[in-house]
Short mmCIF file of C-alpha atoms in Angstrom, two decimals:
data_model
loop_
_atom_site.label_atom_id
_atom_site.label_comp_id
_atom_site.label_asym_id
_atom_site.label_seq_id
_atom_site.Cartn_x
_atom_site.Cartn_y
_atom_site.Cartn_z
CA UNK A 527 -11.15 15.08 -8.09
CA UNK A 528 -13.43 11.89 -7.18
CA UNK A 529 -16.09 12.00 -4.80
CA UNK A 530 -16.02 10.10 -1.59
CA UNK A 531 -18.44 7.37 -3.28
CA UNK A 532 -16.29 7.16 -6.37
CA UNK A 533 -12.81 6.65 -4.11
CA UNK A 534 -14.76 4.10 -2.46
CA UNK A 535 -16.09 2.22 -5.59
CA UNK A 536 -12.53 2.52 -7.15
CA UNK A 537 -10.89 0.91 -4.03
CA UNK A 538 -13.37 -1.75 -4.18
CA UNK A 539 -12.54 -2.46 -7.86
CA UNK A 540 -8.89 -2.25 -7.25
CA UNK A 541 -9.54 -5.06 -4.38
CA UNK A 542 -10.52 -7.50 -7.08
CA UNK A 543 -7.28 -7.24 -9.13
CA UNK A 544 -3.96 -8.57 -8.34
CA UNK A 545 -0.48 -6.49 -8.12
CA UNK A 546 0.80 -8.46 -11.06
CA UNK A 547 -1.73 -7.32 -13.45
CA UNK A 548 -1.45 -3.70 -12.44
CA UNK A 549 2.22 -4.08 -12.58
CA UNK A 550 1.70 -5.24 -16.32
CA UNK A 551 -0.32 -2.48 -17.27
CA UNK A 552 1.75 0.00 -15.59
CA UNK A 553 4.63 -1.44 -17.86
CA UNK A 554 2.53 -1.21 -21.26
CA UNK A 555 1.87 2.71 -19.92
CA UNK A 556 5.47 3.45 -19.90
CA UNK A 557 5.72 3.41 -16.02
CA UNK A 558 8.12 0.38 -15.23
CA UNK A 559 9.38 1.23 -11.73
CA UNK A 560 6.13 1.68 -9.66
CA UNK A 561 6.66 -1.70 -8.01
CA UNK A 562 7.85 -1.75 -4.33
CA UNK A 563 10.64 -3.70 -2.73
CA UNK A 564 9.85 -7.39 -1.66
CA UNK A 565 11.45 -6.17 1.57
CA UNK A 566 7.87 -4.45 2.10
CA UNK A 567 6.07 -7.53 2.89
CA UNK A 568 2.96 -8.38 4.89
CA UNK A 569 2.94 -8.94 8.35
CA UNK A 570 -0.52 -8.54 9.04
CA UNK A 571 -3.32 -9.48 6.29
CA UNK A 572 -2.39 -10.69 2.96
CA UNK A 573 -3.83 -7.57 1.00
CA UNK A 574 -4.47 -3.84 0.91
CA UNK A 575 -5.74 -1.42 -1.26
CA UNK A 576 -6.59 1.93 -0.79
CA UNK A 577 -5.36 5.98 -1.47
CA UNK A 578 -2.21 7.22 -0.30
CA UNK A 579 -1.90 9.37 2.45
CA UNK A 580 1.75 10.00 3.28
CA UNK A 581 3.58 10.23 6.60
CA UNK A 582 7.42 11.15 6.77
CA UNK A 583 9.83 11.02 9.75
CA UNK A 584 13.46 10.76 10.63
CA UNK A 585 15.62 9.43 13.38
CA UNK A 586 15.65 12.52 15.89
CA UNK A 587 16.90 11.97 19.69
CA UNK A 588 14.38 13.91 21.94
CA UNK A 589 12.98 14.00 25.22
CA UNK A 590 9.44 13.69 26.21
CA UNK A 591 7.04 10.89 26.49
CA UNK A 592 5.38 11.64 22.85
CA UNK A 593 5.06 12.38 19.13
CA UNK A 594 2.45 15.56 18.86
CA UNK A 595 3.48 15.44 15.00
CA UNK A 596 2.72 12.01 14.52
CA UNK A 597 -0.78 12.37 16.41
CA UNK A 598 -1.45 15.42 14.40
CA UNK A 599 -0.64 13.54 11.01
CA UNK A 600 -2.73 10.67 11.98
CA UNK A 601 -5.81 12.82 12.34
CA UNK A 602 -5.56 13.81 8.81
CA UNK A 603 -6.41 10.36 7.36
CA UNK A 604 -9.91 9.52 6.11
CA UNK A 605 -12.04 6.69 4.74
CA UNK A 606 -10.42 4.55 2.02
CA UNK A 607 -6.90 5.58 2.52
CA UNK A 608 -3.69 3.55 3.41
CA UNK A 609 -0.99 5.14 5.46
CA UNK A 610 2.09 5.33 3.92
CA UNK A 611 5.11 5.86 6.20
CA UNK A 612 8.50 6.58 5.25
CA UNK A 613 11.78 7.91 6.16
CA UNK A 614 15.26 7.26 7.41
CA UNK A 615 14.49 5.63 10.61
CA UNK A 616 16.36 2.23 11.54
CA UNK A 617 15.70 -0.27 14.11
CA UNK A 618 12.83 1.58 15.68
CA UNK A 619 8.95 0.95 15.36
CA UNK A 620 7.25 3.77 13.41
CA UNK A 621 3.70 1.82 13.66
CA UNK A 622 1.82 -0.20 16.01
CA UNK A 623 -1.26 -1.51 17.35
CA UNK A 624 -2.92 1.76 19.09
CA UNK A 625 -1.94 3.60 16.15
CA UNK A 626 -3.71 1.24 13.90
CA UNK A 627 -6.86 1.25 16.04
CA UNK A 628 -6.69 5.14 15.89
CA UNK A 629 -6.55 5.06 12.01
CA UNK A 630 -9.08 2.74 11.63
CA UNK A 631 -11.44 4.80 13.82
CA UNK A 632 -11.07 7.52 10.93
CA UNK A 633 -11.60 4.95 7.88
CA UNK A 634 -8.06 4.18 7.15
CA UNK A 635 -7.89 0.52 5.50
CA UNK A 636 -4.29 -0.33 6.10
CA UNK A 637 -0.72 0.79 6.22
CA UNK A 638 2.72 0.56 4.28
CA UNK A 639 5.72 0.89 6.67
CA UNK A 640 8.94 1.44 5.17
CA UNK A 641 10.66 0.83 8.47
CA UNK A 642 9.24 -1.05 11.70
CA UNK A 643 6.21 -2.32 13.18
CA UNK A 644 5.19 -3.98 16.55
CA UNK A 645 2.56 -5.52 18.02
CA UNK A 646 2.11 -7.90 15.07
CA UNK A 647 -0.23 -10.58 17.35
CA UNK A 648 -2.36 -7.83 18.05
CA UNK A 649 -2.80 -6.33 14.55
CA UNK A 650 -3.39 -9.46 12.91
CA UNK A 651 -6.05 -10.33 15.48
CA UNK A 652 -7.61 -6.78 14.50
CA UNK A 653 -7.49 -7.75 10.89
CA UNK A 654 -5.67 -4.45 9.99
CA UNK A 655 -3.50 -5.16 6.94
CA UNK A 656 0.14 -3.78 7.14
CA UNK A 657 3.10 -4.41 4.95
CA UNK A 658 6.33 -3.29 6.48
CA UNK A 659 10.01 -3.34 6.17
CA UNK A 660 10.88 -4.84 9.53
CA UNK A 661 9.46 -6.00 12.97
CA UNK A 662 10.85 -4.85 16.32
CA UNK A 663 9.82 -4.21 19.82
CA UNK A 664 11.51 -1.10 20.24
CA UNK A 665 9.55 2.21 20.36
CA UNK A 666 10.23 5.15 18.38
CA UNK A 667 9.57 7.99 21.10
CA UNK A 668 12.51 9.66 21.98
CA UNK A 669 14.48 8.10 18.83
CA UNK A 670 12.43 8.68 15.52
CA UNK A 671 9.87 11.63 14.91
CA UNK A 672 7.22 12.69 12.14
CA UNK A 673 8.46 15.47 10.40
CA UNK A 674 5.83 15.96 7.41
CA UNK A 675 2.59 14.45 5.93
CA UNK A 676 0.51 14.66 3.02
CA UNK A 677 3.71 15.57 0.63
CA UNK A 678 5.61 13.21 -1.69
CA UNK A 679 7.77 10.25 -0.08
CA UNK A 680 10.16 7.65 -1.07
CA UNK A 681 9.45 3.99 -0.75
CA UNK A 682 12.02 1.60 -1.43
CA UNK A 683 11.45 -0.18 -4.92
CA UNK A 684 11.64 -3.22 -6.81
CA UNK A 685 13.23 -2.14 -10.02
CA UNK A 686 14.35 1.17 -9.28
CA UNK A 687 15.90 2.46 -5.47
CA UNK A 688 12.66 4.18 -4.97
CA UNK A 689 9.41 4.71 -5.95
CA UNK A 690 7.61 8.38 -5.31
CA UNK A 691 4.45 8.43 -3.75
CA UNK A 692 2.20 11.40 -3.44
CA UNK A 693 -0.75 11.95 -1.53
CA UNK A 694 -3.83 10.35 -3.83
CA UNK A 695 -1.73 8.05 -5.56
CA UNK A 696 -3.38 4.52 -5.21
CA UNK A 697 -1.63 1.60 -3.28
CA UNK A 698 -2.18 -1.93 -3.96
CA UNK A 699 -0.42 -4.75 -2.22
CA UNK A 700 -0.83 -8.46 -1.80
CA UNK A 701 0.97 -11.97 -1.80
CA UNK A 702 2.90 -10.86 -4.78
CA UNK A 703 4.18 -7.45 -3.23
CA UNK A 704 3.10 -4.01 -3.64
CA UNK A 705 2.57 -1.29 -6.56
CA UNK A 706 1.77 2.32 -6.62
CA UNK A 707 -0.33 3.70 -9.29
CA UNK A 708 -0.04 7.51 -9.94
CA UNK A 709 -3.26 9.36 -9.33
CA UNK A 710 -3.53 10.48 -12.91
CA UNK A 711 -3.47 6.91 -14.24
CA UNK A 712 -5.63 5.22 -11.62
CA UNK A 713 -8.77 4.80 -13.96
CA UNK A 714 -7.16 3.98 -16.99
CA UNK A 715 -4.58 1.28 -14.94
CA UNK A 716 -7.93 -0.05 -13.05
CA UNK A 717 -9.87 -0.38 -16.38
CA UNK A 718 -7.06 -2.41 -18.10
CA UNK A 719 -6.26 -4.26 -15.43
CA UNK A 720 -9.74 -5.57 -14.82
CA UNK A 721 -9.97 -6.49 -18.55
CA UNK A 722 -6.76 -8.33 -18.09
CA UNK A 723 -8.10 -10.09 -15.05
CA UNK A 724 -11.22 -11.25 -16.82
CA UNK A 725 -8.92 -12.82 -19.79
CA UNK A 726 -6.96 -14.86 -17.18
CA UNK A 727 -10.20 -16.23 -15.70
CA UNK A 728 -11.25 -17.25 -19.53
CA UNK A 729 -8.00 -18.85 -19.90
CA UNK A 730 -8.08 -20.82 -16.65
CA UNK A 731 -11.82 -21.97 -17.58
CA UNK A 732 -10.43 -23.22 -21.12
CA UNK A 733 -7.40 -25.17 -19.38
CA UNK A 734 -10.03 -26.75 -17.22
CA UNK A 735 -11.95 -27.60 -20.09
CA UNK A 736 -9.03 -29.46 -21.70
CA UNK A 737 -7.33 -26.80 -24.02
CA UNK A 738 -3.68 -26.98 -24.02
CA UNK A 739 -1.80 -23.69 -22.87
CA UNK A 740 -0.55 -23.13 -26.54
CA UNK A 741 -4.34 -23.01 -27.94
CA UNK A 742 -5.26 -20.60 -25.01
CA UNK A 743 -2.81 -18.35 -25.79
CA UNK A 744 -3.53 -18.48 -29.58
CA UNK A 745 -7.38 -17.92 -28.61
CA UNK A 746 -7.01 -15.09 -25.75
CA UNK A 747 -3.37 -13.71 -26.74
CA UNK A 748 -0.42 -13.33 -24.05
CA UNK A 749 -0.85 -12.45 -20.49
#
């Protein structure tokens, strides 16, 4: 288990590397299907990095004015965590401005929503990063409800139908898309991704100095 300080430092370091390098490292480690589907795209902000806190729900008609389970689930999130919203919803909003503000008060650093979001103007104004599958003005109350949290969930995948996300996995998303790093591989993936990032920096500098791409690849290797 990592301490709170270690989790914060790992998140800071991951935020400095790109998803492409992380995906390449995962390929090398025999985990080729950790990329998230391109339909999970940024709707607020451009990058997020954090430890997975999972929330699952489903379409379930109901009466009443709220979702007590959703509120209870949100109370458990902590610093440096990303809220991962999954389930079988369609056409309705799982996540909006007020939930985001409540989560941020608890230290949450973003959300990945395999479903709908709304209040995009305000999410952007607050600077809260969100990657989501679709946008909609239609609320979830009476239509969709939280059924569990902090248990394994499934998000749509890039090279496989689904990516399984466990609480405590690491999630990174940027302009290229999203990727899930299994908890047991976090430190190995981070170290290798940092090394790959440093190599790319050296290649870019050499290209600016006038070396050809072939010369750079001969010197630094393929990336």
